[in-house]
Amino acid sequence: MAHLSNDPFSNGKAAKREAFQHHAVLK
């Protein structure tokens, strides 16, 4: 986990972005 925010929306965006990047790397 790179960043932690008190804003759940920001956390969701960051998590989605990280998951997308991770998936792209696994491809």
Short mmCIF file of C-alpha atoms in Angstrom, two decimals, residues 7-26:
data_model
loop_
_atom_site.label_atom_id
_atom_site.label_comp_id
_atom_site.label_asym_id
_atom_site.label_seq_id
_atom_site.Cartn_x
_atom_site.Cartn_y
_atom_site.Cartn_z
CA ASP A 7 -11.23 9.74 2.35
CA PRO A 8 -12.75 6.36 1.39
CA PHE A 9 -13.32 7.57 -2.18
CA SER A 10 -9.64 8.45 -2.56
CA ASN A 11 -8.70 5.09 -1.03
CA GLY A 12 -10.94 3.32 -3.53
CA LYS A 13 -9.42 5.20 -6.45
CA ALA A 14 -5.88 4.47 -5.28
CA ALA A 15 -6.70 0.80 -4.70
CA LYS A 16 -8.25 0.50 -8.16
CA ARG A 17 -5.27 2.20 -9.77
CA GLU A 18 -2.81 -0.06 -7.94
CA ALA A 19 -4.82 -3.16 -8.83
CA PHE A 20 -4.94 -2.07 -12.47
CA GLN A 21 -1.17 -1.47 -12.57
CA HIS A 22 -0.52 -4.78 -10.84
CA HIS A 23 -2.76 -6.58 -13.34
CA ALA A 24 -0.97 -4.86 -16.21
CA VAL A 25 2.39 -5.99 -14.82
CA LEU A 26 1.17 -9.57 -14.44
#
